[in-house]
Amino acid sequence: MPVTGERTINADHAALIRRIFAEFSDGVSPKAIARRLNAEHIPGPRGKPWRDTAIRGHRTRGTGLLNNELYIGRLIWNRLRYIKDPESGRRVSRLNPREQWIITEVPEMRVVNDALWARVKRRQGEIDATPRVQAIKETRFWEKKRTTHLLTGLLRCGCCGGGFAAVGKDYLACSAARKLGTCTQRRSFKRNELEAAVLNLLRERLMRPDAVAAFVTSVSREMNAGRAEEGAIRARLEAERRQVTRRLDGLYDAIADGLRTAGLKTKLEDLEARLGMIDTKLAAPAPSPVRLHPRLSEIYRRKVEELSATLTDPEIRPMALETIRGLIQSVTIHETDSGVRIDLEGAITALVGLAQPGADAVINAGSVKVVAGVGFEPTTFRL
Ligand SMILES: [Zn+2]
């Protein structure tokens, strides 16, 4: 059985591990420890910034720095087994029963003494016993897959470009700033105020009549570009069709002359199959030009209005939420000298599709952007 290549832990690394253990047992949270280490430019695992999860890990699974028994001179094999999730294709780990673990004593690897290890385990026990952690465990939050918040996964930090995550129940902030300490936009924003601002942008700013003129122009340009590309593809297919037909004619002539080999038969079948595929592609109708409704803006606003009204109805809310989320590509939060600016990027296909069902099919989403921005007075947010 192979044993880890690193047979001793160097002195600097050992000191760092002891420091992390000591800080945690003194009551410093893994998140705060990660921030401190990143602020001191101490590289984390594999040279990346420190993350709280790499420190905290999972106690029973033996993951995370604070649960690595190698630091008390024990190497545990076969604690976890890895299987491939058939649905996602991702590797997931499962805990093996304790009797299957293989424990090797490696005293030369020890860097943390038993007293410090015990202090860390005691502190972990205290944290687990707090009402807050108990409440989280009872809600089994990890089993809830349905999105219940409007902005989940859509917010971007205007400073570092990273995502936002929840801070407590009611606030959102840049993950990199809060967890890694690698971004300076540390301010948190009240979730319901951000949601209200974004809904307002969707209703009032994104599809304003004056903005729609520019929008229609860019959509038309996009559709024309799409048609030009379609034309080029058809021309290529037609050229290939001529070539395949010519080669087939040659083969038919050879067969007529009495040549019948197995290779010839295979070649004939291949070319005939290719010809059939080309004909199927050429038979598909070319996309029809789409004329956007002249009152697109008005229809759109009414629909968003209706959708936002249904958000208060618990029965319809999940559906309305998904539809509204579908209209948003991203929401970027910038902190500026004069306050906070929110840039909303609309998902063009869904925007047009909502106001004019059917039109969205021919628009190549992604290359046309609709961006609306709004500034807030800093006092809008209670911090
Ligand atoms: Zn950031």
GROMACS .gro file of C-alpha atoms and ligand atoms in nm:
model
  384
    1MET     CA    1   0.000   0.000   0.000
    2PRO     CA    2   0.147   0.337  -0.094
    3VAL     CA    3   0.220   0.576   0.186
    4THR     CA    4   0.200   0.952   0.135
    5GLY     CA    5   0.507   1.086  -0.041
    6GLU     CA    6   0.562   1.360   0.214
    7ARG     CA    7   0.720   1.183   0.510
    8THR     CA    8   0.776   1.482   0.732
    9ILE     CA    9   0.614   1.819   0.758
   10ASN     CA   10   0.859   2.109   0.735
   11ALA     CA   11   0.897   2.343   1.029
   12ASP     CA   12   0.720   2.644   0.874
   13HIS     CA   13   0.424   2.435   0.768
   14ALA     CA   14   0.408   2.270   1.110
   15ALA     CA   15   0.407   2.610   1.281
   16LEU     CA   16   0.128   2.729   1.053
   17ILE     CA   17  -0.084   2.424   1.133
   18ARG     CA   18  -0.030   2.473   1.508
   19ARG     CA   19  -0.123   2.839   1.471
   20ILE     CA   20  -0.451   2.753   1.295
   21PHE     CA   21  -0.535   2.493   1.560
   22ALA     CA   22  -0.456   2.739   1.838
   23GLU     CA   23  -0.655   3.027   1.688
   24PHE     CA   24  -0.957   2.805   1.633
   25SER     CA   25  -0.947   2.666   1.985
   26ASP     CA   26  -0.923   3.026   2.113
   27GLY     CA   27  -1.257   3.100   1.946
   28VAL     CA   28  -1.152   3.247   1.610
   29SER     CA   29  -1.385   3.126   1.336
   30PRO     CA   30  -1.247   2.937   1.031
   31LYS     CA   31  -1.372   3.224   0.816
   32ALA     CA   32  -1.176   3.479   1.019
   33ILE     CA   33  -0.868   3.256   1.017
   34ALA     CA   34  -0.886   3.226   0.636
   35ARG     CA   35  -0.915   3.604   0.605
   36ARG     CA   36  -0.615   3.663   0.831
   37LEU     CA   37  -0.398   3.415   0.639
   38ASN     CA   38  -0.495   3.567   0.306
   39ALA     CA   39  -0.426   3.916   0.439
   40GLU     CA   40  -0.077   3.794   0.534
   41HIS     CA   41  -0.035   3.649   0.183
   42ILE     CA   42   0.022   3.300   0.317
   43PRO     CA   43  -0.068   3.064   0.032
   44GLY     CA   44  -0.337   2.807   0.105
   45PRO     CA   45  -0.367   2.447  -0.011
   46ARG     CA   46  -0.229   2.403  -0.365
   47GLY     CA   47  -0.116   2.766  -0.364
   48LYS     CA   48  -0.472   2.903  -0.372
   49PRO     CA   49  -0.625   3.148  -0.123
   50TRP     CA   50  -0.742   3.003   0.207
   51ARG     CA   51  -1.109   2.911   0.234
   52ASP     CA   52  -1.294   2.856   0.558
   53THR     CA   53  -1.416   2.519   0.431
   54ALA     CA   54  -1.058   2.392   0.386
   55ILE     CA   55  -0.997   2.469   0.754
   56ARG     CA   56  -1.335   2.366   0.899
   57GLY     CA   57  -1.398   2.057   0.687
   58HIS     CA   58  -1.627   1.789   0.815
   59ARG     CA   59  -1.555   1.632   1.150
   60THR     CA   60  -1.692   1.280   1.098
   61ARG     CA   61  -1.556   1.258   0.746
   62GLY     CA   62  -1.211   1.361   0.859
   63THR     CA   63  -1.188   1.635   0.598
   64GLY     CA   64  -1.051   1.984   0.655
   65LEU     CA   65  -0.730   2.087   0.826
   66LEU     CA   66  -0.879   2.080   1.177
   67ASN     CA   67  -0.982   1.715   1.137
   68ASN     CA   68  -0.668   1.578   0.976
   69GLU     CA   69  -0.539   1.311   1.213
   70LEU     CA   70  -0.210   1.305   1.030
   71TYR     CA   71  -0.122   1.605   1.246
   72ILE     CA   72  -0.141   1.381   1.555
   73GLY     CA   73   0.057   1.109   1.381
   74ARG     CA   74  -0.224   0.886   1.258
   75LEU     CA   75  -0.275   0.801   0.897
   76ILE     CA   76  -0.624   0.677   0.824
   77TRP     CA   77  -0.689   0.483   0.510
   78ASN     CA   78  -1.016   0.382   0.358
   79ARG     CA   79  -1.227   0.624   0.563
   80LEU     CA   80  -1.405   0.745   0.252
   81ARG     CA   81  -1.483   0.576  -0.071
   82TYR     CA   82  -1.546   0.767  -0.391
   83ILE     CA   83  -1.822   0.687  -0.632
   84LYS     CA   84  -1.939   0.856  -0.947
   85ASP     CA   85  -2.283   1.011  -0.926
   86PRO     CA   86  -2.462   0.860  -1.229
   87GLU     CA   87  -2.672   1.174  -1.278
   88SER     CA   88  -2.418   1.452  -1.249
   89GLY     CA   89  -2.110   1.246  -1.338
   90ARG     CA   90  -1.934   1.409  -1.043
   91ARG     CA   91  -1.724   1.217  -0.795
   92VAL     CA   92  -1.892   1.201  -0.457
   93SER     CA   93  -1.758   1.053  -0.135
   94ARG     CA   94  -1.924   0.818   0.110
   95LEU     CA   95  -1.814   0.741   0.464
   96ASN     CA   96  -1.703   0.381   0.516
   97PRO     CA   97  -1.798   0.200   0.840
   98ARG     CA   98  -1.533   0.244   1.109
   99GLU     CA   99  -1.433  -0.123   1.112
  100GLN     CA  100  -1.315  -0.085   0.753
  101TRP     CA  101  -1.074   0.196   0.837
  102ILE     CA  102  -0.707   0.114   0.829
  103ILE     CA  103  -0.507   0.314   1.078
  104THR     CA  104  -0.132   0.347   1.053
  105GLU     CA  105   0.065   0.519   1.329
  106VAL     CA  106   0.309   0.771   1.181
  107PRO     CA  107   0.454   0.945   1.489
  108GLU     CA  108   0.717   1.127   1.278
  109MET     CA  109   0.434   1.322   1.112
  110ARG     CA  110   0.291   1.459   1.436
  111VAL     CA  111   0.288   1.841   1.463
  112VAL     CA  112   0.000   1.898   1.707
  113ASN     CA  113   0.012   1.767   2.064
  114ASP     CA  114  -0.279   1.579   2.220
  115ALA     CA  115  -0.379   1.871   2.442
  116LEU     CA  116  -0.418   2.111   2.149
  117TRP     CA  117  -0.602   1.847   1.944
  118ALA     CA  118  -0.842   1.791   2.236
  119ARG     CA  119  -0.903   2.169   2.269
  120VAL     CA  120  -0.997   2.186   1.900
  121LYS     CA  121  -1.235   1.890   1.933
  122ARG     CA  122  -1.392   2.049   2.242
  123ARG     CA  123  -1.445   2.377   2.057
  124GLN     CA  124  -1.603   2.191   1.763
  125GLY     CA  125  -1.838   2.020   2.007
  126GLU     CA  126  -1.936   2.355   2.160
  127ILE     CA  127  -2.009   2.501   1.814
  128ASP     CA  128  -2.220   2.198   1.720
  129ALA     CA  129  -2.421   2.235   2.038
  130THR     CA  130  -2.515   2.601   1.982
  131PRO     CA  131  -2.885   2.659   1.911
  132ARG     CA  132  -2.798   2.820   1.579
  133VAL     CA  133  -2.610   2.516   1.446
  134GLN     CA  134  -2.874   2.281   1.586
  135ALA     CA  135  -3.144   2.481   1.410
  136ILE     CA  136  -2.953   2.467   1.080
  137LYS     CA  137  -2.912   2.091   1.114
  138GLU     CA  138  -3.280   2.047   1.188
  139THR     CA  139  -3.386   2.236   0.878
  140ARG     CA  140  -3.162   2.005   0.672
  141PHE     CA  141  -3.097   2.302   0.447
  142TRP     CA  142  -2.873   2.097   0.217
  143GLU     CA  143  -3.172   1.896   0.104
  144LYS     CA  144  -3.364   2.198  -0.017
  145LYS     CA  145  -3.287   2.240  -0.382
  146ARG     CA  146  -3.561   2.481  -0.486
  147THR     CA  147  -3.458   2.843  -0.513
  148THR     CA  148  -3.664   3.056  -0.285
  149HIS     CA  149  -3.485   3.384  -0.341
  150LEU     CA  150  -3.504   3.602  -0.647
  151LEU     CA  151  -3.134   3.684  -0.675
  152THR     CA  152  -2.967   3.355  -0.580
  153GLY     CA  153  -2.675   3.295  -0.815
  154LEU     CA  154  -2.739   3.609  -1.018
  155LEU     CA  155  -2.542   3.868  -0.823
  156ARG     CA  156  -2.189   3.968  -0.927
  157CYS     CA  157  -1.944   4.182  -0.739
  158GLY     CA  158  -1.854   4.494  -0.937
  159CYS     CA  159  -1.514   4.501  -0.770
  160CYS     CA  160  -1.381   4.147  -0.826
  161GLY     CA  161  -1.640   3.993  -1.059
  162GLY     CA  162  -1.706   3.707  -0.819
  163GLY     CA  163  -2.039   3.592  -0.684
  164PHE     CA  164  -2.239   3.705  -0.383
  165ALA     CA  165  -2.346   3.481  -0.099
  166ALA     CA  166  -2.583   3.512   0.192
  167VAL     CA  167  -2.455   3.670   0.511
  168GLY     CA  168  -2.693   3.553   0.780
  169LYS     CA  169  -3.056   3.533   0.685
  170ASP     CA  170  -3.121   3.879   0.546
  171TYR     CA  171  -2.799   4.008   0.393
  172LEU     CA  172  -2.588   3.943   0.085
  173ALA     CA  173  -2.223   4.026   0.023
  174CYS     CA  174  -1.927   3.947  -0.202
  175SER     CA  175  -1.807   3.594  -0.119
  176ALA     CA  176  -1.443   3.669  -0.199
  177ALA     CA  177  -1.447   3.971   0.035
  178ARG     CA  178  -1.619   3.784   0.318
  179LYS     CA  179  -1.467   3.438   0.291
  180LEU     CA  180  -1.129   3.487   0.128
  181GLY     CA  181  -1.049   3.848   0.206
  182THR     CA  182  -0.928   3.887  -0.153
  183CYS     CA  183  -1.181   4.158  -0.250
  184THR     CA  184  -1.223   4.499  -0.090
  185GLN     CA  185  -1.599   4.537  -0.137
  186ARG     CA  186  -1.686   4.410   0.208
  187ARG     CA  187  -2.017   4.582   0.250
  188SER     CA  188  -2.330   4.374   0.287
  189PHE     CA  189  -2.666   4.456   0.134
  190LYS     CA  190  -3.010   4.382   0.262
  191ARG     CA  191  -3.162   4.111   0.049
  192ASN     CA  192  -3.514   4.252   0.027
  193GLU     CA  193  -3.388   4.597  -0.070
  194LEU     CA  194  -3.173   4.454  -0.349
  195GLU     CA  195  -3.468   4.245  -0.468
  196ALA     CA  196  -3.698   4.548  -0.472
  197ALA     CA  197  -3.437   4.752  -0.661
  198VAL     CA  198  -3.390   4.478  -0.921
  199LEU     CA  199  -3.765   4.431  -0.973
  200ASN     CA  200  -3.794   4.804  -1.014
  201LEU     CA  201  -3.515   4.806  -1.273
  202LEU     CA  202  -3.685   4.525  -1.464
  203ARG     CA  203  -4.017   4.708  -1.466
  204GLU     CA  204  -3.915   5.066  -1.511
  205ARG     CA  205  -3.576   5.084  -1.674
  206LEU     CA  206  -3.483   4.781  -1.873
  207MET     CA  207  -3.755   4.808  -2.136
  208ARG     CA  208  -3.839   5.180  -2.131
  209PRO     CA  209  -3.976   5.299  -2.468
  210ASP     CA  210  -3.662   5.502  -2.539
  211ALA     CA  211  -3.442   5.206  -2.453
  212VAL     CA  212  -3.651   4.976  -2.669
  213ALA     CA  213  -3.553   5.159  -2.992
  214ALA     CA  214  -3.188   5.072  -2.936
  215PHE     CA  215  -3.289   4.727  -2.823
  216VAL     CA  216  -3.493   4.655  -3.139
  217THR     CA  217  -3.202   4.774  -3.356
  218SER     CA  218  -2.957   4.540  -3.190
  219VAL     CA  219  -3.198   4.249  -3.199
  220SER     CA  220  -3.257   4.304  -3.573
  221ARG     CA  221  -2.885   4.322  -3.632
  222GLU     CA  222  -2.842   4.001  -3.440
  223MET     CA  223  -3.115   3.827  -3.636
  224ASN     CA  224  -2.970   3.942  -3.969
  225ALA     CA  225  -2.628   3.817  -3.867
  226GLY     CA  226  -2.789   3.486  -3.777
  227ARG     CA  227  -2.956   3.466  -4.117
  228ALA     CA  228  -2.632   3.551  -4.299
  229GLU     CA  229  -2.459   3.271  -4.112
  230GLU     CA  230  -2.745   3.037  -4.197
  231GLY     CA  231  -2.703   3.131  -4.566
  232ALA     CA  232  -2.332   3.050  -4.554
  233ILE     CA  233  -2.403   2.711  -4.398
  234ARG     CA  234  -2.657   2.629  -4.671
  235ALA     CA  235  -2.407   2.729  -4.942
  236ARG     CA  236  -2.147   2.495  -4.791
  237LEU     CA  237  -2.399   2.210  -4.774
  238GLU     CA  238  -2.501   2.263  -5.138
  239ALA     CA  239  -2.135   2.252  -5.250
  240GLU     CA  240  -2.081   1.932  -5.054
  241ARG     CA  241  -2.398   1.784  -5.206
  242ARG     CA  242  -2.263   1.842  -5.558
  243GLN     CA  243  -1.935   1.675  -5.465
  244VAL     CA  244  -2.103   1.371  -5.305
  245THR     CA  245  -2.336   1.331  -5.604
  246ARG     CA  246  -2.037   1.338  -5.839
  247ARG     CA  247  -1.856   1.069  -5.646
  248LEU     CA  248  -2.169   0.854  -5.625
  249ASP     CA  249  -2.215   0.881  -6.003
  250GLY     CA  250  -1.859   0.753  -6.045
  251LEU     CA  251  -1.932   0.455  -5.821
  252TYR     CA  252  -2.256   0.374  -6.003
  253ASP     CA  253  -2.060   0.375  -6.329
  254ALA     CA  254  -1.800   0.137  -6.180
  255ILE     CA  255  -2.075  -0.098  -6.063
  256ALA     CA  256  -2.240  -0.085  -6.405
  257ASP     CA  257  -1.901  -0.185  -6.552
  258GLY     CA  258  -1.905  -0.499  -6.337
  259LEU     CA  259  -1.686  -0.392  -6.042
  260ARG     CA  260  -1.838  -0.531  -5.720
  261THR     CA  261  -1.606  -0.541  -5.417
  262ALA     CA  262  -1.692  -0.525  -5.046
  263GLY     CA  263  -1.500  -0.194  -5.014
  264LEU     CA  264  -1.702  -0.044  -5.294
  265LYS     CA  265  -2.027  -0.142  -5.127
  266THR     CA  266  -1.922   0.022  -4.798
  267LYS     CA  267  -1.817   0.340  -4.976
  268LEU     CA  268  -2.145   0.352  -5.163
  269GLU     CA  269  -2.345   0.315  -4.843
  270ASP     CA  270  -2.140   0.584  -4.666
  271LEU     CA  271  -2.188   0.833  -4.947
  272GLU     CA  272  -2.560   0.760  -4.976
  273ALA     CA  273  -2.600   0.810  -4.601
  274ARG     CA  274  -2.412   1.141  -4.620
  275LEU     CA  275  -2.630   1.255  -4.909
  276GLY     CA  276  -2.942   1.172  -4.710
  277MET     CA  277  -2.814   1.379  -4.415
  278ILE     CA  278  -2.736   1.677  -4.636
  279ASP     CA  279  -3.081   1.662  -4.795
  280THR     CA  280  -3.249   1.652  -4.454
  281LYS     CA  281  -3.057   1.961  -4.344
  282LEU     CA  282  -3.132   2.149  -4.665
  283ALA     CA  283  -3.502   2.061  -4.640
  284ALA     CA  284  -3.539   2.243  -4.306
  285PRO     CA  285  -3.706   2.579  -4.363
  286ALA     CA  286  -3.489   2.887  -4.340
  287PRO     CA  287  -3.574   3.100  -4.035
  288SER     CA  288  -3.852   3.342  -4.107
  289PRO     CA  289  -3.789   3.709  -4.037
  290VAL     CA  290  -3.929   3.824  -3.704
  291ARG     CA  291  -4.098   4.156  -3.670
  292LEU     CA  292  -4.098   4.278  -3.316
  293HIS     CA  293  -4.427   4.402  -3.180
  294PRO     CA  294  -4.441   4.782  -3.190
  295ARG     CA  295  -4.570   4.792  -2.834
  296LEU     CA  296  -4.310   4.542  -2.712
  297SER     CA  297  -4.207   4.767  -2.427
  298GLU     CA  298  -4.562   4.813  -2.302
  299ILE     CA  299  -4.650   4.443  -2.319
  300TYR     CA  300  -4.327   4.354  -2.147
  301ARG     CA  301  -4.383   4.598  -1.864
  302ARG     CA  302  -4.734   4.472  -1.806
  303LYS     CA  303  -4.611   4.112  -1.787
  304VAL     CA  304  -4.335   4.198  -1.542
  305GLU     CA  305  -4.589   4.392  -1.338
  306GLU     CA  306  -4.820   4.089  -1.324
  307LEU     CA  307  -4.533   3.860  -1.238
  308SER     CA  308  -4.404   4.076  -0.955
  309ALA     CA  309  -4.757   4.102  -0.816
  310THR     CA  310  -4.782   3.723  -0.796
  311LEU     CA  311  -4.462   3.701  -0.592
  312THR     CA  312  -4.667   3.760  -0.278
  313ASP     CA  313  -4.893   3.464  -0.353
  314PRO     CA  314  -4.733   3.156  -0.199
  315GLU     CA  315  -4.909   2.926  -0.446
  316ILE     CA  316  -4.780   3.091  -0.762
  317ARG     CA  317  -4.461   3.238  -0.621
  318PRO     CA  318  -4.220   2.958  -0.720
  319MET     CA  319  -4.331   2.976  -1.082
  320ALA     CA  320  -4.328   3.354  -1.100
  321LEU     CA  321  -3.988   3.355  -0.934
  322GLU     CA  322  -3.841   3.122  -1.195
  323THR     CA  323  -3.989   3.327  -1.480
  324ILE     CA  324  -3.852   3.652  -1.343
  325ARG     CA  325  -3.512   3.495  -1.274
  326GLY     CA  326  -3.512   3.380  -1.634
  327LEU     CA  327  -3.529   3.743  -1.747
  328ILE     CA  328  -3.207   3.828  -1.568
  329GLN     CA  329  -2.861   3.748  -1.699
  330SER     CA  330  -2.673   3.907  -1.414
  331VAL     CA  331  -2.693   4.182  -1.156
  332THR     CA  332  -2.368   4.360  -1.077
  333ILE     CA  333  -2.325   4.557  -0.758
  334HIS     CA  334  -2.073   4.843  -0.766
  335GLU     CA  335  -1.981   5.050  -0.470
  336THR     CA  336  -1.892   5.399  -0.592
  337ASP     CA  337  -1.792   5.725  -0.426
  338SER     CA  338  -2.148   5.852  -0.461
  339GLY     CA  339  -2.317   5.537  -0.335
  340VAL     CA  340  -2.415   5.201  -0.478
  341ARG     CA  341  -2.481   5.131  -0.843
  342ILE     CA  342  -2.670   4.827  -0.966
  343ASP     CA  343  -2.626   4.713  -1.325
  344LEU     CA  344  -2.888   4.476  -1.449
  345GLU     CA  345  -2.816   4.271  -1.756
  346GLY     CA  346  -3.130   4.126  -1.908
  347ALA     CA  347  -3.147   3.783  -2.068
  348ILE     CA  348  -3.239   3.893  -2.415
  349THR     CA  349  -3.408   3.575  -2.536
  350ALA     CA  350  -3.636   3.560  -2.237
  351LEU     CA  351  -3.710   3.934  -2.253
  352VAL     CA  352  -3.834   3.912  -2.608
  353GLY     CA  353  -4.000   3.578  -2.551
  354LEU     CA  354  -4.204   3.717  -2.264
  355ALA     CA  355  -4.343   4.006  -2.468
  356GLN     CA  356  -4.373   3.810  -2.790
  357PRO     CA  357  -4.380   3.432  -2.758
  358GLY     CA  358  -4.212   3.258  -3.051
  359ALA     CA  359  -3.979   3.542  -3.142
  360ASP     CA  360  -3.712   3.425  -2.904
  361ALA     CA  361  -3.636   3.110  -3.100
  362VAL     CA  362  -3.435   3.292  -3.365
  363ILE     CA  363  -3.239   3.524  -3.141
  364ASN     CA  364  -2.896   3.410  -3.048
  365ALA     CA  365  -2.883   3.493  -2.680
  366GLY     CA  366  -2.564   3.614  -2.530
  367SER     CA  367  -2.441   3.853  -2.792
  368VAL     CA  368  -2.707   4.120  -2.744
  369LYS     CA  369  -2.702   4.283  -2.407
  370VAL     CA  370  -2.953   4.507  -2.241
  371VAL     CA  371  -2.812   4.681  -1.943
  372ALA     CA  372  -2.996   4.912  -1.710
  373GLY     CA  373  -2.832   5.078  -1.417
  374VAL     CA  374  -2.952   5.270  -1.120
  375GLY     CA  375  -2.773   5.453  -0.842
  376PHE     CA  376  -2.869   5.439  -0.480
  377GLU     CA  377  -2.805   5.676  -0.200
  378PRO     CA  378  -2.583   5.497   0.050
  379THR     CA  379  -2.851   5.558   0.311
  380THR     CA  380  -3.090   5.334   0.120
  381PHE     CA  381  -2.914   5.045   0.285
  382ARG     CA  382  -2.913   4.994   0.655
  383LEU     CA  383  -2.589   4.822   0.738
  384ZN      ZN  384  -1.579   4.119  -0.466
   0.00000   0.00000   0.00000
